[in-house]
Amino acid sequence: MAGKGRGRGKQRKPEPEGQLRQSQMITTFGPGSMVDLVDRAVVIGGLEHWGYSKNDASEPLDDPRLRRSLIPRLKALHPDLDLAKTDYFRRPPVCDWDDRHPIVGTRALEFPRWFVCQGCQRLATAVDQFENKGGRYRHQCAKNRSSHAVPVRFVAACRNGHLSDFPWKWFVHLDRKDGECDRPELYLTEGATGDFGKIIVRCRNCGESQPMNRAKVGGGSKCPGHRPWLGGPAANERDCEEKLQLLVRTGSDAYFAQVVSALRLPDPEPDPLRKRVREKKLWDVLKNTKSEAEVSTLLGIIDFVREALDGFTPEQIASAVQAERDAEAGVTDRPLRSAEFERITTAPLEQPGVVPDPDVPFAAYRVPESRIDLPDGVAGLVVVPELREVRVQVSFSRFDSVSANLQGEYDFEQGRVRPAPLTMPGGNEKWLPAAEVRGEGIFVQLDEAVVQAWEKSPAVVERSGKLLAAFHVDGRGEFPGIRFYLLHSLSHLLMTAISLECGYAASALRERIYCNPPGDVEPPMAAILISTGTTGSEGTLGGLVEEGRRLRRHLREAWEMGRLCSNDPVCAAHDPSSEASDRRTEGAACHGCLYVAECSCERFNRYLDRALVVPTIGNDPALAFFRERP
């Protein structure tokens, strides 16, 4: 809609119908998500519909480590993306009202196109029965009366992420032998209970009707492959083999963003030899060498190469050349979480009076054992007063959430994820939306020897077998292992305990789990990073780091909260392998004890079991990592 002008002779710019934070544009409300406005509903446009001002002064957003990690994984998803560009990550645009250009900002497209009259329950497309008056759709119910029309809350989607208007005419005439009648006149009536069986769609012309619970059973029509967030018919994907399913626009299963994140770690001191071989004249000669013998040959026949690399052996030179080739090809030495774990656990000791430079992206200090009282089983505490995290959305899914692996990375190449694109395949937008979060955190590391002994105890081995058997029935990805259940459950208990005293709401805290999957070749990890942050340039209010120094107190509070749930003994006795269970990835866990806000949890409140952390009613105390109060 066009808004009021800002002065005579100036180009009019539409007034906004809604506002979203930048961080929401890569999570809850990214491309392809549906948003309710005051009088209509929209779908957030793909990256082609994101308009940036020519005067955009926002600082570049890049993280070489994250970019190199994504290069091999995203080639299968977006083979035409220029992943080597330093501006591959871009913040969502900010609408500047001093900029007269009408397309600066994020464009949303109207969806769905079917509306329901609030007066007579007439169900039709906007162009067929409704009139747009001042940005609001009205329906002439009677000769002297018109009523407001609202977007219908039901749409259709498939598991490939496609999105369509629900096939109302086809659905209401399912049982009619002759199919759709000549002039369908549809009405949608809802009961007072919200039961889908009480929501009826009727065709007044032929008398056919259907309850909406029949649409939930399945057996829908073939998906037409519509992708309205990318634009018109040219964006549709042909030959989709999935069936359409009923989807509530505002339902929690309508949109799951797949976000990859990494802490911004300072680059280590550059290797002088690698820096030297990258000099253009030398690199042109050395970049194709494959062995020490070839390097030796070049040193013997080319004078400037021998002079520039004097003092280095052919073995050292060949190794430096190979390292540069790997970096250029996007080969990363360490997985994301493993590199972060190594950097944090080797942080320098905290010195009295030392304040980190606020301009550095990352600062971490190990708290000396003499200054903190740690319980058995906890190896150490690292405070992180300066923390920056880059989050990048790579795709999204509907109906089912897709979790990253324990390194925080998605596996697109093996086809376990059928992601929906953020941009038109083969289009001009060769970048991904991203945001940078600034804040602080505390890093709690468990004692590896104690964890390994706990993992081998008979009670834990038996519990692991039950969780694994139930996990295979659920059939989602790879089993994270009993160690992850321990760390994840402890993280939730600790976040809740800290939130009671730190001044931040529980939803303002976020976990980052450092754990190896079973059989991993990487060095073992067993740690939790609890952080708070914001996309604002000033970061957070502070205070979380100081709470870390009272870790034992918070662990005691977490231990007390975990022992008894308001839903015990039902919660504590939950058997994930039971045929009647609808929570096959959880042990003793529910909304009364372990579940936290979705924005705080990395795994959608799955893979939780407090019986592995503290003694619980009806369970073997030997299961608990902390058998006694810390």
XYZ file of C-alpha atoms in Angstrom:
630
model
C 0.000 0.000 0.000
C 1.162 3.493 -0.717
C 1.469 5.649 2.340
C 1.296 9.385 2.732
C 3.965 11.451 1.031
C 6.648 13.188 3.058
C 6.396 16.448 1.245
C 5.149 17.956 -1.976
C 7.090 16.813 -5.000
C 8.698 13.858 -3.231
C 8.203 10.303 -4.359
C 5.733 8.467 -2.187
C 6.985 5.515 -0.237
C 4.653 2.853 1.164
C 4.194 2.923 4.905
C 5.194 -0.347 6.578
C 2.523 -2.828 7.547
C 4.782 -4.567 10.022
C 8.283 -4.549 11.439
C 10.705 -7.368 12.204
C 14.089 -7.407 13.901
C 17.096 -8.265 11.765
C 17.783 -11.398 13.792
C 14.225 -12.635 13.155
C 14.818 -12.438 9.400
C 17.176 -15.424 9.514
C 15.234 -17.515 12.008
C 11.502 -17.248 12.646
C 10.623 -14.981 9.725
C 13.119 -15.833 7.006
C 12.323 -16.221 3.290
C 9.315 -18.487 2.803
C 7.826 -17.894 6.254
C 4.263 -16.656 6.743
C 3.451 -13.550 8.765
C 0.117 -12.231 10.007
C -0.405 -8.490 9.581
C -3.296 -6.415 10.873
C -5.645 -6.996 7.940
C -3.885 -9.517 5.726
C -1.295 -12.256 5.656
C 1.940 -12.396 3.691
C 4.844 -14.664 2.884
C 8.330 -13.183 3.285
C 9.938 -12.857 -0.129
C 13.067 -14.656 -1.246
C 16.404 -12.909 -1.531
C 15.395 -11.428 -4.904
C 12.875 -9.336 -2.977
C 15.369 -7.914 -0.479
C 16.230 -4.357 -1.490
C 19.374 -2.622 -0.253
C 20.058 1.097 -0.270
C 22.972 2.356 -2.340
C 24.018 4.257 0.768
C 23.966 1.195 3.007
C 26.759 1.872 5.495
C 26.546 -1.350 7.489
C 29.911 -3.000 8.056
C 30.717 -6.127 6.019
C 29.827 -9.401 7.684
C 32.231 -12.227 7.039
C 33.656 -15.164 8.923
C 36.241 -17.057 6.871
C 36.068 -20.136 9.090
C 32.298 -20.435 8.707
C 32.462 -19.674 4.999
C 35.096 -22.355 4.412
C 32.989 -24.857 6.347
C 29.931 -24.133 4.203
C 31.708 -24.315 0.835
C 31.803 -28.117 0.409
C 28.397 -28.616 2.062
C 26.460 -26.079 0.017
C 27.814 -27.018 -3.389
C 25.159 -29.722 -3.630
C 22.455 -27.233 -2.669
C 23.577 -24.119 -4.577
C 26.218 -25.134 -7.156
C 26.205 -21.664 -8.759
C 26.886 -19.667 -5.585
C 30.160 -17.756 -5.416
C 31.217 -19.027 -2.018
C 34.704 -17.536 -2.193
C 33.438 -13.943 -2.099
C 34.019 -12.074 1.145
C 30.553 -10.473 0.899
C 28.841 -13.859 0.715
C 27.055 -13.138 4.021
C 24.731 -10.129 4.131
C 22.636 -8.666 6.907
C 18.913 -8.252 6.172
C 18.164 -4.774 4.789
C 17.033 -1.983 7.069
C 14.256 0.212 5.727
C 15.461 3.836 5.838
C 12.606 6.328 5.597
C 14.991 9.065 4.502
C 15.754 6.966 1.426
C 13.091 7.779 -1.160
C 13.728 4.643 -3.190
C 10.567 2.508 -2.905
C 12.189 -0.930 -2.941
C 14.608 -0.587 -0.019
C 13.627 -3.123 2.621
C 12.182 -6.622 2.563
C 9.229 -7.215 0.302
C 6.436 -9.520 1.413
C 3.964 -11.073 -1.007
C 0.286 -11.562 -0.239
C -0.488 -15.140 0.748
C -2.876 -16.900 1.017
C -5.228 -15.618 -1.658
C -8.325 -17.132 -0.039
C -10.300 -15.070 2.490
C -13.232 -15.691 4.828
C -15.961 -13.126 5.405
C -16.410 -12.447 9.116
C -20.112 -11.770 8.622
C -21.419 -14.630 6.485
C -18.406 -17.040 6.407
C -18.149 -16.836 2.607
C -14.913 -18.505 1.470
C -13.416 -17.260 -1.790
C -10.345 -15.746 -3.383
C -9.816 -12.034 -2.931
C -10.359 -11.240 -6.609
C -13.623 -13.203 -6.834
C -15.769 -11.908 -3.990
C -13.968 -9.237 -2.002
C -13.252 -5.576 -2.556
C -10.096 -3.867 -1.361
C -11.048 -0.689 0.493
C -8.167 1.223 2.014
C -6.037 -1.885 2.287
C -8.785 -3.966 3.910
C -10.883 -6.567 2.124
C -14.656 -6.186 2.459
C -17.482 -8.498 1.417
C -20.960 -7.345 0.460
C -22.877 -9.860 2.569
C -26.270 -8.265 2.020
C -27.708 -5.358 0.114
C -27.021 -2.833 2.834
C -24.237 -4.544 4.761
C -20.567 -5.300 4.169
C -18.251 -7.207 6.465
C -14.534 -7.436 6.990
C -12.748 -10.420 5.378
C -9.670 -12.089 6.858
C -7.146 -14.519 5.354
C -8.141 -18.147 5.805
C -5.897 -19.785 8.385
C -5.458 -23.035 6.457
C -3.015 -23.515 3.586
C -1.392 -26.526 1.933
C 2.264 -27.513 1.866
C 4.469 -30.513 1.238
C 7.574 -31.890 2.908
C 9.752 -30.383 0.178
C 8.845 -26.933 1.495
C 6.414 -26.023 -1.285
C 3.469 -23.835 -0.336
C 0.039 -23.490 -1.969
C -3.453 -22.277 -1.303
C -5.481 -25.136 0.091
C -7.483 -26.816 -2.756
C -10.871 -25.887 -1.307
C -12.975 -26.659 -4.374
C -11.361 -30.055 -4.856
C -11.638 -30.908 -1.160
C -15.322 -30.066 -0.645
C -16.297 -32.130 -3.712
C -14.233 -35.218 -2.816
C -17.320 -37.436 -2.496
C -19.187 -36.045 -5.496
C -19.190 -38.535 -8.358
C -19.112 -35.837 -11.009
C -16.336 -33.900 -9.298
C -16.482 -30.151 -8.863
C -19.880 -28.563 -9.506
C -20.454 -25.860 -12.104
C -20.501 -22.798 -9.848
C -19.029 -23.577 -6.415
C -20.132 -21.272 -3.604
C -18.082 -22.112 -0.531
C -18.605 -21.273 3.147
C -16.375 -22.099 6.115
C -17.953 -22.454 9.551
C -16.038 -23.107 12.756
C -17.223 -24.547 16.049
C -16.494 -23.057 19.438
C -14.042 -25.770 20.519
C -11.385 -25.493 17.805
C -11.833 -29.197 17.012
C -11.015 -29.828 13.340
C -14.046 -32.083 13.137
C -16.244 -29.075 13.932
C -14.737 -26.917 11.177
C -16.890 -27.508 8.102
C -16.462 -26.296 4.533
C -19.704 -26.337 2.499
C -20.666 -25.707 -1.082
C -24.063 -24.006 -1.045
C -24.540 -24.595 -4.767
C -24.473 -28.424 -4.655
C -24.828 -29.113 -0.916
C -21.543 -31.004 -0.516
C -19.578 -30.561 2.730
C -16.426 -31.842 4.391
C -14.995 -31.551 7.931
C -11.420 -30.289 8.097
C -10.264 -33.263 10.155
C -10.532 -35.304 6.964
C -7.868 -33.078 5.423
C -5.531 -33.939 8.304
C -5.782 -37.674 7.705
C -3.691 -37.468 4.535
C -4.209 -38.615 0.980
C -4.130 -35.082 -0.386
C -3.738 -34.061 -3.984
C -0.366 -34.060 -5.733
C 1.799 -31.071 -4.874
C 2.011 -28.549 -7.753
C 5.433 -27.353 -6.577
C 4.430 -23.759 -5.839
C 7.035 -21.465 -4.262
C 5.202 -18.144 -3.787
C 8.040 -16.569 -1.788
C 10.217 -16.627 -4.915
C 7.681 -14.935 -7.187
C 5.335 -16.047 -9.949
C 4.829 -19.294 -11.889
C 8.413 -19.282 -13.158
C 9.558 -20.074 -9.620
C 7.476 -23.251 -9.350
C 9.248 -26.595 -9.223
C 7.974 -29.237 -11.576
C 7.535 -32.930 -10.889
C 7.219 -32.782 -7.104
C 6.271 -36.291 -5.971
C 4.981 -35.306 -2.530
C 1.327 -35.037 -1.506
C -0.129 -31.787 -0.245
C -0.835 -31.675 3.485
C -2.987 -29.359 5.533
C -0.969 -26.677 7.319
C -2.103 -24.020 9.770
C -0.383 -20.775 8.795
C 0.485 -19.840 12.357
C 1.334 -23.380 13.469
C 4.690 -24.188 15.007
C 5.407 -26.660 12.188
C 4.946 -24.118 9.377
C 8.574 -23.005 9.245
C 11.874 -24.345 10.561
C 14.913 -22.263 9.642
C 18.162 -24.151 9.143
C 20.828 -21.899 10.612
C 24.560 -22.548 10.830
C 26.547 -20.497 13.326
C 30.140 -20.048 14.397
C 31.938 -18.024 17.029
C 34.182 -15.377 15.534
C 37.615 -16.501 16.629
C 40.576 -14.178 15.999
C 42.817 -15.377 13.220
C 46.026 -16.926 14.550
C 49.341 -15.317 13.751
C 49.986 -15.933 10.030
C 52.689 -18.398 9.104
C 55.492 -16.293 7.543
C 56.295 -19.024 5.026
C 52.668 -19.360 3.900
C 52.465 -15.595 3.629
C 55.578 -15.530 1.476
C 54.547 -18.290 -0.935
C 51.268 -16.415 -1.518
C 53.148 -13.496 -3.065
C 51.841 -13.330 -6.616
C 55.097 -13.931 -8.462
C 56.012 -16.915 -6.272
C 52.486 -18.339 -6.176
C 52.233 -18.381 -9.962
C 55.258 -20.677 -10.000
C 54.547 -22.819 -6.930
C 50.768 -23.315 -6.955
C 50.852 -26.394 -9.204
C 53.675 -28.238 -7.427
C 52.594 -31.573 -5.931
C 55.707 -32.892 -4.179
C 58.982 -32.005 -2.481
C 60.832 -33.188 -5.581
C 59.062 -30.658 -7.780
C 59.832 -27.900 -5.272
C 63.513 -28.949 -5.209
C 63.626 -28.773 -8.997
C 62.210 -25.243 -9.022
C 64.674 -24.130 -6.333
C 67.502 -25.410 -8.506
C 66.501 -23.769 -11.786
C 64.708 -20.498 -10.859
C 66.920 -17.953 -9.125
C 64.238 -15.636 -7.676
C 62.403 -18.612 -6.111
C 65.612 -19.836 -4.464
C 66.462 -16.341 -3.182
C 62.928 -15.605 -1.873
C 62.699 -18.914 0.003
C 66.266 -19.108 1.259
C 66.414 -20.834 4.644
C 63.373 -23.067 4.114
C 63.553 -26.756 3.178
C 61.652 -28.228 0.198
C 59.524 -30.174 2.696
C 58.486 -26.980 4.506
C 57.754 -25.187 1.245
C 55.674 -28.072 -0.156
C 53.665 -28.221 3.082
C 52.991 -24.460 2.982
C 51.880 -24.638 -0.659
C 49.500 -27.508 0.094
C 48.050 -25.617 3.077
C 47.376 -22.595 0.873
C 45.764 -24.779 -1.781
C 43.479 -26.324 0.837
C 42.476 -22.899 2.140
C 41.800 -21.676 -1.388
C 39.619 -24.713 -2.118
C 37.653 -24.211 1.066
C 39.071 -27.157 2.983
C 38.827 -26.506 6.708
C 41.196 -28.300 9.052
C 38.809 -28.717 11.984
C 35.019 -28.937 12.333
C 33.358 -25.799 13.705
C 32.728 -26.896 17.288
C 36.032 -28.761 17.656
C 37.994 -25.641 16.698
C 36.001 -23.530 19.157
C 36.432 -26.077 21.945
C 40.193 -26.152 21.439
C 40.414 -22.360 21.425
C 38.314 -21.898 24.570
C 39.952 -24.663 26.612
C 43.413 -23.243 25.848
C 42.428 -19.706 26.853
C 44.917 -17.824 29.056
C 44.448 -17.604 32.807
C 42.382 -14.674 33.998
C 44.517 -11.885 35.444
C 43.214 -9.402 38.046
C 42.202 -6.053 36.595
C 42.468 -7.114 32.941
C 39.610 -5.735 30.832
C 39.301 -7.040 27.246
C 39.317 -4.609 24.354
C 35.653 -4.124 23.316
C 36.727 -4.072 19.661
C 38.060 -7.630 19.701
C 35.556 -10.235 18.481
C 36.445 -12.818 21.107
C 38.017 -12.834 24.560
C 38.101 -15.811 26.931
C 39.892 -16.419 30.230
C 40.259 -19.545 32.337
C 39.310 -18.920 35.946
C 42.107 -20.195 38.240
C 41.089 -23.042 40.536
C 42.141 -20.928 43.505
C 39.335 -18.451 42.750
C 36.459 -20.836 42.229
C 35.012 -23.818 44.057
C 34.333 -26.553 41.500
C 32.524 -29.794 42.394
C 33.736 -33.249 41.434
C 33.087 -33.962 37.765
C 33.620 -30.356 36.620
C 37.071 -29.746 35.141
C 37.033 -25.998 34.742
C 35.292 -22.723 34.029
C 36.115 -20.258 31.263
C 34.517 -16.813 31.256
C 33.907 -15.221 27.846
C 33.352 -11.470 28.365
C 33.515 -10.707 24.631
C 31.722 -13.034 22.252
C 30.509 -12.614 18.695
C 28.564 -15.271 16.860
C 27.760 -15.211 13.144
C 24.493 -16.947 12.250
C 23.691 -17.809 8.642
C 20.441 -19.225 7.299
C 21.074 -21.771 4.557
C 17.548 -23.142 3.969
C 14.316 -24.082 5.731
C 11.847 -26.945 6.040
C 8.187 -27.455 6.917
C 6.372 -29.990 9.113
C 9.577 -31.507 10.525
C 12.574 -29.730 11.980
C 15.959 -30.855 10.729
C 18.786 -30.769 13.247
C 22.403 -30.127 12.416
C 25.034 -32.638 13.454
C 26.874 -32.199 16.738
C 29.401 -29.927 15.020
C 26.547 -27.579 14.089
C 26.704 -28.458 10.378
C 24.021 -29.763 8.003
C 24.595 -32.716 5.709
C 23.052 -31.773 2.366
C 25.163 -34.040 0.175
C 23.771 -37.337 1.499
C 20.172 -36.298 0.862
C 19.060 -36.512 4.494
C 17.736 -32.977 4.206
C 15.358 -31.812 1.477
C 15.813 -28.081 1.992
C 13.692 -25.352 0.456
C 15.685 -22.609 -1.306
C 15.917 -19.022 -0.121
C 16.497 -17.726 -3.637
C 15.656 -18.649 -7.214
C 17.986 -21.458 -8.371
C 20.230 -20.075 -11.092
C 19.292 -16.506 -10.166
C 21.474 -13.476 -9.528
C 21.414 -13.563 -5.721
C 24.544 -15.511 -4.836
C 24.684 -14.853 -1.092
C 23.079 -15.917 2.180
C 21.323 -13.868 4.890
C 23.219 -13.575 8.151
C 23.331 -11.736 11.456
C 26.002 -11.151 14.056
C 25.185 -11.581 17.736
C 27.314 -9.788 20.325
C 27.310 -10.801 23.943
C 29.056 -12.785 26.658
C 29.039 -16.288 28.058
C 30.317 -18.869 30.500
C 31.935 -22.139 29.425
C 31.607 -25.138 31.744
C 33.821 -28.153 31.002
C 33.221 -31.551 32.563
C 36.041 -33.835 33.633
C 36.692 -36.165 30.697
C 37.883 -39.063 32.876
C 34.771 -38.861 35.053
C 32.506 -38.657 31.990
C 34.104 -41.730 30.421
C 33.771 -43.711 33.651
C 30.118 -42.650 33.912
C 29.460 -43.708 30.287
C 30.779 -47.214 31.000
C 28.697 -47.834 34.124
C 26.142 -50.669 33.663
C 23.128 -48.498 34.492
C 24.110 -45.853 31.924
C 24.870 -48.468 29.251
C 21.415 -49.981 29.779
C 19.746 -46.549 29.613
C 21.678 -45.729 26.455
C 20.391 -48.924 24.841
C 16.776 -47.996 25.612
C 17.186 -44.483 24.233
C 18.922 -45.817 21.131
C 16.151 -48.351 20.454
C 13.485 -45.665 20.808
C 15.520 -43.311 18.624
C 15.591 -45.819 15.760
C 11.791 -46.016 15.873
C 11.614 -42.210 15.661
C 14.018 -42.330 12.706
C 15.503 -38.823 12.811
C 19.135 -38.513 11.719
C 21.920 -40.029 13.791
C 21.828 -40.933 17.473
C 23.783 -38.232 19.361
C 24.921 -40.571 22.124
C 24.337 -40.751 25.865
C 27.021 -38.102 26.503
C 24.956 -35.558 24.587
C 21.862 -36.406 26.626
C 23.863 -35.642 29.778
C 25.271 -32.336 28.528
C 21.996 -31.190 27.005
C 19.968 -31.947 30.129
C 22.555 -30.298 32.380
C 22.535 -27.251 30.114
C 18.770 -26.798 30.443
C 18.845 -27.181 34.220
C 21.754 -24.765 34.523
C 20.160 -22.135 32.251
C 16.991 -22.211 34.326
C 18.936 -21.917 37.580
C 21.072 -19.026 36.326
C 18.076 -17.132 34.933
C 16.554 -16.972 38.421
C 19.411 -14.763 39.631
C 21.259 -13.189 36.696
C 18.631 -10.604 35.705
C 18.108 -12.047 32.225
C 14.950 -13.915 31.312
C 15.408 -17.624 30.667
C 14.584 -17.049 26.985
C 17.517 -14.584 26.744
C 20.023 -17.360 27.482
C 21.184 -19.732 24.778
C 23.108 -22.990 24.883
C 25.961 -24.247 22.725
C 26.857 -27.887 23.345
C 30.354 -29.243 22.724
C 30.102 -33.007 22.386
C 31.400 -35.764 20.125
C 29.101 -38.284 18.465
C 29.797 -41.956 19.199
C 32.883 -43.192 17.356
C 34.133 -39.731 16.402
C 37.823 -39.400 15.507
C 38.096 -35.869 16.900
C 39.490 -35.370 20.429
C 36.735 -35.866 23.025
C 34.617 -32.893 24.105
C 32.256 -32.488 27.054
C 31.355 -28.865 27.681
C 28.555 -26.293 27.632
C 28.656 -22.644 26.595
C 25.766 -20.624 28.009
C 25.588 -17.176 26.448
C 23.389 -14.170 25.981
C 23.599 -11.759 23.102
C 21.880 -9.346 20.775
C 22.363 -8.138 17.222
C 22.668 -4.549 18.467
C 26.066 -2.895 18.157
C 26.319 -2.356 21.923
C 25.889 -6.002 22.876
C 24.268 -6.994 26.171
C 23.915 -5.406 29.595
C 26.566 -7.642 31.152
C 26.435 -9.672 34.332
C 26.365 -13.227 33.010
C 30.138 -13.622 33.365
C 29.925 -12.743 37.049
C 27.251 -15.409 37.552
C 29.738 -17.944 36.230
C 31.959 -17.317 39.225
C 29.102 -18.631 41.379
C 28.920 -21.825 39.340
C 28.725 -24.215 42.297
C 25.762 -22.324 43.729
C 23.929 -22.544 40.403
C 24.761 -26.239 40.044
C 23.252 -26.883 43.460
C 20.092 -25.025 42.476
C 19.939 -26.980 39.201
C 20.431 -30.247 41.106
C 17.528 -29.465 43.442
C 15.235 -28.465 40.557
C 16.068 -31.589 38.573
C 15.375 -34.070 41.365
C 11.631 -33.502 41.425
C 9.288 -32.482 38.609
C 5.716 -31.297 39.145
C 4.668 -34.122 36.811
C 6.450 -36.865 38.754
C 6.178 -39.813 38.991
C 4.785 -39.825 35.426
C 7.673 -37.765 34.038
C 10.424 -39.700 35.819
C 8.936 -43.038 34.741
C 8.576 -42.101 31.068
C 9.702 -44.949 28.828
C 10.668 -43.671 25.348
C 10.580 -47.204 23.933
C 6.923 -47.699 24.870
C 4.585 -48.161 21.907
C 2.287 -45.504 23.357
C 5.069 -42.943 23.679
C 5.006 -39.856 21.476
C 8.339 -38.635 22.899
C 10.807 -41.227 21.693
C 13.860 -38.990 21.915
C 13.378 -38.059 25.593
C 13.701 -39.844 28.890
C 12.611 -38.070 32.068
C 11.810 -34.693 30.524
C 8.722 -32.530 30.103
C 7.445 -28.948 30.315
C 7.544 -29.138 34.102
C 11.293 -29.683 34.379
C 13.596 -29.559 31.346
C 11.856 -27.897 28.420
C 12.998 -24.325 27.722
C 12.114 -21.660 25.166
C 12.727 -22.711 21.564
C 15.169 -19.832 21.051
C 17.346 -21.132 23.913
C 17.630 -24.767 22.814
C 19.696 -26.090 19.924
C 17.645 -29.266 19.509
C 13.977 -28.274 19.799
C 13.753 -29.748 23.325
C 14.742 -33.224 22.174
C 17.453 -35.566 23.545
C 16.775 -34.757 27.202
C 16.804 -36.956 30.316
C 17.289 -35.458 33.788
C 17.746 -38.938 35.284
C 21.216 -38.856 33.715
C 22.108 -35.694 35.654
C 20.483 -36.068 39.089
C 18.772 -38.890 41.023
C 15.054 -39.048 40.194
C 12.027 -40.906 41.548
C 11.867 -44.536 40.462
C 15.185 -44.527 38.555
C 18.502 -46.106 39.499
C 20.608 -43.435 41.297
C 23.648 -44.843 39.476
C 22.335 -43.175 36.313
C 23.032 -39.699 37.702
C 26.295 -37.966 36.845
C 25.862 -35.882 40.012
C 24.696 -38.509 42.504
C 25.288 -36.177 45.430
C 24.471 -32.496 45.763
C 27.387 -30.552 44.142
